[in-house]
mmCIF file of C-alpha atoms and ligand atoms in Angstrom:
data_model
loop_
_atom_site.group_PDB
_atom_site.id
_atom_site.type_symbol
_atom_site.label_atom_id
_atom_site.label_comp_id
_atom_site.label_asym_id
_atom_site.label_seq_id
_atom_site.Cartn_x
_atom_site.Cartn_y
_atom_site.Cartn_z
ATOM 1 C CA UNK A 1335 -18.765 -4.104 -3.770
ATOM 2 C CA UNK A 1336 -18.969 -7.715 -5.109
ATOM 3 C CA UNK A 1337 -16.474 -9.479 -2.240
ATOM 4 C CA UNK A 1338 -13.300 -9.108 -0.141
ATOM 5 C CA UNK A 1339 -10.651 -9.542 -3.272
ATOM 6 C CA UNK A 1340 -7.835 -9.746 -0.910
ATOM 7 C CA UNK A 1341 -6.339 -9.437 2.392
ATOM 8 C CA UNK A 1342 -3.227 -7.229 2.496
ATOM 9 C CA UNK A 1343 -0.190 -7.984 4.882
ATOM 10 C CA UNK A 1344 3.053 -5.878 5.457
ATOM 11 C CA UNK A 1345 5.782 -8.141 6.184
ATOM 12 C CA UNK A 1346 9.457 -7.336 6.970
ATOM 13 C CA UNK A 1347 10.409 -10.777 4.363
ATOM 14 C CA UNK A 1348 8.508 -12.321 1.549
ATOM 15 C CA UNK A 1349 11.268 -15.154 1.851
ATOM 16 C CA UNK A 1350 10.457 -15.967 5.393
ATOM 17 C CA UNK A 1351 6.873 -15.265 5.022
ATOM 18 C CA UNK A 1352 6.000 -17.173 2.408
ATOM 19 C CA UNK A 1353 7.097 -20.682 3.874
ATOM 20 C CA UNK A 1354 5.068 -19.748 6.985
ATOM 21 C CA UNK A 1355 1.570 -18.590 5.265
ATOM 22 C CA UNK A 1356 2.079 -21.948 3.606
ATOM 23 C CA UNK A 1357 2.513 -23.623 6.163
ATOM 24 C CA UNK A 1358 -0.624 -21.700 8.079
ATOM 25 C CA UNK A 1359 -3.312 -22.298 4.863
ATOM 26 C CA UNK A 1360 -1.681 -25.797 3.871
ATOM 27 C CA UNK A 1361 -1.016 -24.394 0.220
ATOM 28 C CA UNK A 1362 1.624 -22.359 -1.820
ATOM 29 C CA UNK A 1363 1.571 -18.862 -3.043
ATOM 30 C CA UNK A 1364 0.901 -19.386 -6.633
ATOM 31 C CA UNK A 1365 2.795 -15.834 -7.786
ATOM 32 C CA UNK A 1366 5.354 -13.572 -6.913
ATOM 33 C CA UNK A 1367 4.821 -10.077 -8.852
ATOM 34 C CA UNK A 1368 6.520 -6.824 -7.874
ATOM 35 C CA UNK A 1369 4.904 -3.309 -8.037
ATOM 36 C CA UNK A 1370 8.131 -1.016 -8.751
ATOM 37 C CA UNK A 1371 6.239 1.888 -8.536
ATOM 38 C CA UNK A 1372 5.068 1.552 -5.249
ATOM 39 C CA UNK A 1373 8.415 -0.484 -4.019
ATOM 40 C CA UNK A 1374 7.112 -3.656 -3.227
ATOM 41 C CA UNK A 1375 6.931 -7.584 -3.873
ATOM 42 C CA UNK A 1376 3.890 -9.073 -3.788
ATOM 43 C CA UNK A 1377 3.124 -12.470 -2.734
ATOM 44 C CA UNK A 1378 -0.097 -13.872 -3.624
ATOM 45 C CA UNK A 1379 -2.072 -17.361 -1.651
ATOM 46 C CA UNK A 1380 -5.843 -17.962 -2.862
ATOM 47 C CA UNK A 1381 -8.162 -18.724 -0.011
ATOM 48 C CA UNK A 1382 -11.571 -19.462 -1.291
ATOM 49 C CA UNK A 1383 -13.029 -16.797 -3.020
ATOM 50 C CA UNK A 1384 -10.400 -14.438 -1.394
ATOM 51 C CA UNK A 1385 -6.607 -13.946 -1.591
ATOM 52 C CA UNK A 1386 -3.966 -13.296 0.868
ATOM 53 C CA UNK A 1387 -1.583 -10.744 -0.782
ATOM 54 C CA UNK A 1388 1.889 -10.284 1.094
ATOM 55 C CA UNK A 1389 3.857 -6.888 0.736
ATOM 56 C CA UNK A 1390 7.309 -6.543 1.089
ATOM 57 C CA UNK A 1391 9.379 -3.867 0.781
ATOM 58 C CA UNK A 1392 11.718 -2.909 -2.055
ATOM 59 C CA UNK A 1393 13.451 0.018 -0.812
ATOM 60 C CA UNK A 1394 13.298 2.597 2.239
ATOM 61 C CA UNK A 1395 10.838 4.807 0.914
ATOM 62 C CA UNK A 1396 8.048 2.278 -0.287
ATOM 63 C CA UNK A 1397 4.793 2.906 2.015
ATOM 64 C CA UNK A 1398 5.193 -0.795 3.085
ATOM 65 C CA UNK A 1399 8.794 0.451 4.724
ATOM 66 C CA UNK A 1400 7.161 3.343 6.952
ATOM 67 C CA UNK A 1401 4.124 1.531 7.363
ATOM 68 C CA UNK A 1402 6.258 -1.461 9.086
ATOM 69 C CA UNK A 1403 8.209 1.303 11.000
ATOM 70 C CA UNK A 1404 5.604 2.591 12.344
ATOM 71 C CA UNK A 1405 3.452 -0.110 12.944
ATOM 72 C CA UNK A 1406 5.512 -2.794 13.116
ATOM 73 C CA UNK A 1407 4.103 -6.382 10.732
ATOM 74 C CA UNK A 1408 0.710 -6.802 10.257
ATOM 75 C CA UNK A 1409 -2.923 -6.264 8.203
ATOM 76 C CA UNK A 1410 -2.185 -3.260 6.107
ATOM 77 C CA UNK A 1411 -5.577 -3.177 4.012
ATOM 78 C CA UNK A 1412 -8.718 -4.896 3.017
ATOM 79 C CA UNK A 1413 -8.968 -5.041 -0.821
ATOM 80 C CA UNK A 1414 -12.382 -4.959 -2.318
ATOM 81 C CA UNK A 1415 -13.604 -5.936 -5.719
ATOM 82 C CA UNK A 1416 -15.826 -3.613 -7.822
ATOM 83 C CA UNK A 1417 -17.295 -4.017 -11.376
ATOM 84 C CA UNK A 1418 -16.493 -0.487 -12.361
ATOM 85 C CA UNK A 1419 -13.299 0.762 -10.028
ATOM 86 C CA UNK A 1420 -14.404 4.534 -11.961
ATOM 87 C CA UNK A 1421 -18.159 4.423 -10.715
ATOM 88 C CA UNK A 1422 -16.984 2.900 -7.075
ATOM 89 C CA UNK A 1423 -14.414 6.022 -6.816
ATOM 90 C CA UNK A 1424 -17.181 7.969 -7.948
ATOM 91 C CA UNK A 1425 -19.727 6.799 -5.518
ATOM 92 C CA UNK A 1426 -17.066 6.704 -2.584
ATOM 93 C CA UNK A 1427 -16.105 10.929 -3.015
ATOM 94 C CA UNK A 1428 -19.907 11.420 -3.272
ATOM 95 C CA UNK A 1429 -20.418 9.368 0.021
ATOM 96 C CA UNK A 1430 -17.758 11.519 1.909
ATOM 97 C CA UNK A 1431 -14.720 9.390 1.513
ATOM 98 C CA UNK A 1432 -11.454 10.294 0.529
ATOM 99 C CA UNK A 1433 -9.426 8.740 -2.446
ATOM 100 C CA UNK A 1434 -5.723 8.487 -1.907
ATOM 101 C CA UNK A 1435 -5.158 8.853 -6.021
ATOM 102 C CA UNK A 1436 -7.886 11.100 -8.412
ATOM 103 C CA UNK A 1437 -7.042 8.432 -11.164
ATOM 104 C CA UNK A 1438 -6.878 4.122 -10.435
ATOM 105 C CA UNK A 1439 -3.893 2.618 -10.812
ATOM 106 C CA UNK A 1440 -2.081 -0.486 -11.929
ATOM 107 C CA UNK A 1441 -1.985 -2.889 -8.991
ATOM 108 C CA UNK A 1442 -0.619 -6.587 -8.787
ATOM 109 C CA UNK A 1443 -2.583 -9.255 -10.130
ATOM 110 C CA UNK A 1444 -4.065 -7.801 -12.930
ATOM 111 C CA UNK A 1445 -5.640 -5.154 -11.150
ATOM 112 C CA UNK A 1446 -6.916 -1.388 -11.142
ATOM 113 C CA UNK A 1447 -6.581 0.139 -7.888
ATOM 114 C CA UNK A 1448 -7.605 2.922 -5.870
ATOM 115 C CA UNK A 1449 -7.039 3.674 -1.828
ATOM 116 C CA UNK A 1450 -9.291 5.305 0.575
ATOM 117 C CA UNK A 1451 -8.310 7.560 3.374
ATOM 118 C CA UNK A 1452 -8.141 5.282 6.102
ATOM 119 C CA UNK A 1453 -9.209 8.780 8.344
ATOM 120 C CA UNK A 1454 -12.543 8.709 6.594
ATOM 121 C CA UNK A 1455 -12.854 4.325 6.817
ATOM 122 C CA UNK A 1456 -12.303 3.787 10.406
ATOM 123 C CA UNK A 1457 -8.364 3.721 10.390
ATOM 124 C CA UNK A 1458 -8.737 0.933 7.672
ATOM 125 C CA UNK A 1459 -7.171 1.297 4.572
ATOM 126 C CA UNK A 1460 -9.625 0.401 2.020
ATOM 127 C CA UNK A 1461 -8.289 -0.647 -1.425
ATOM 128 C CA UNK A 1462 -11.106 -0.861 -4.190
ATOM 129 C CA UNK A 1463 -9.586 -3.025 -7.645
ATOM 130 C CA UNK A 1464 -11.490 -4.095 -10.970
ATOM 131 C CA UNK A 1465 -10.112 -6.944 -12.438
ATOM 132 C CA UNK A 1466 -8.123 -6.125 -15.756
ATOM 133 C CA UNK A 1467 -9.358 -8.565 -18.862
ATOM 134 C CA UNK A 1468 -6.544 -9.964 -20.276
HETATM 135 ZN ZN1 ZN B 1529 -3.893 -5.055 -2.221
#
């Protein structure tokens, strides 16, 4: 693990969440990006060497929709950066945890992602992502 890449947070509107992590870091987000596979907007705010990445919802059956209904607003993940997101799955399955997809896939931000179980990290969902050179 090199550093914490991002911070993830479900929220019910990018529209009125966006003005008020602004106004809460003193800076803008610097991209919008949706994830259509996974139903979701993505809102982006650097912060140091991390990121604040806010998820909305696209439709009813995105995992940021039941998520929110069940849990109401709030951190959904931590989002870690790894060199090699193949050898970090790798190493995670040997170590005992569970991967929520065999293969990584394409996140926001130029990213390859995988999740872990959050039953085998604590009730934290753990996202690992490699960096994608453009
Ligand atoms: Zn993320």
């Amino acid at each position: 693990m090199i550093k914490i890449e991002h911070i993830g947070i479900a929220v019910k509107s990018l529209e009125k969440s966006n003005p008020l992590f602004a106004k809460l870091l003193g800076k803008a987000h610097y991209k919008i990006e949706g994830v259509e596979r996974e139903g979701v907007n993505t809102s982006f705010f650097e912060i140091g060497e991390s990121k604040i990445e806010l998820l909305e919802a696209t439709r009813q059956d995105s995992p940021i929709s039941k998520y929110i209904e069940k849990k109401g607003e709030g951190i959904h993940h931590i989002a870690f950066e790894v060199d090699d997101i193949h050898k970090a799955m790798a190493l995670a399955q040997t170590l005992g945890f569970k991967l929520l997809s065999e293969e990584p896939k394409p996140g926001a931000d130029n990213k390859l992602i995988c999740f872990l179980h959050p039953k085998t990290t604590n009730g934290v969902l753990i996202e690992l992502c490699q960096s994608i050179q453009q």
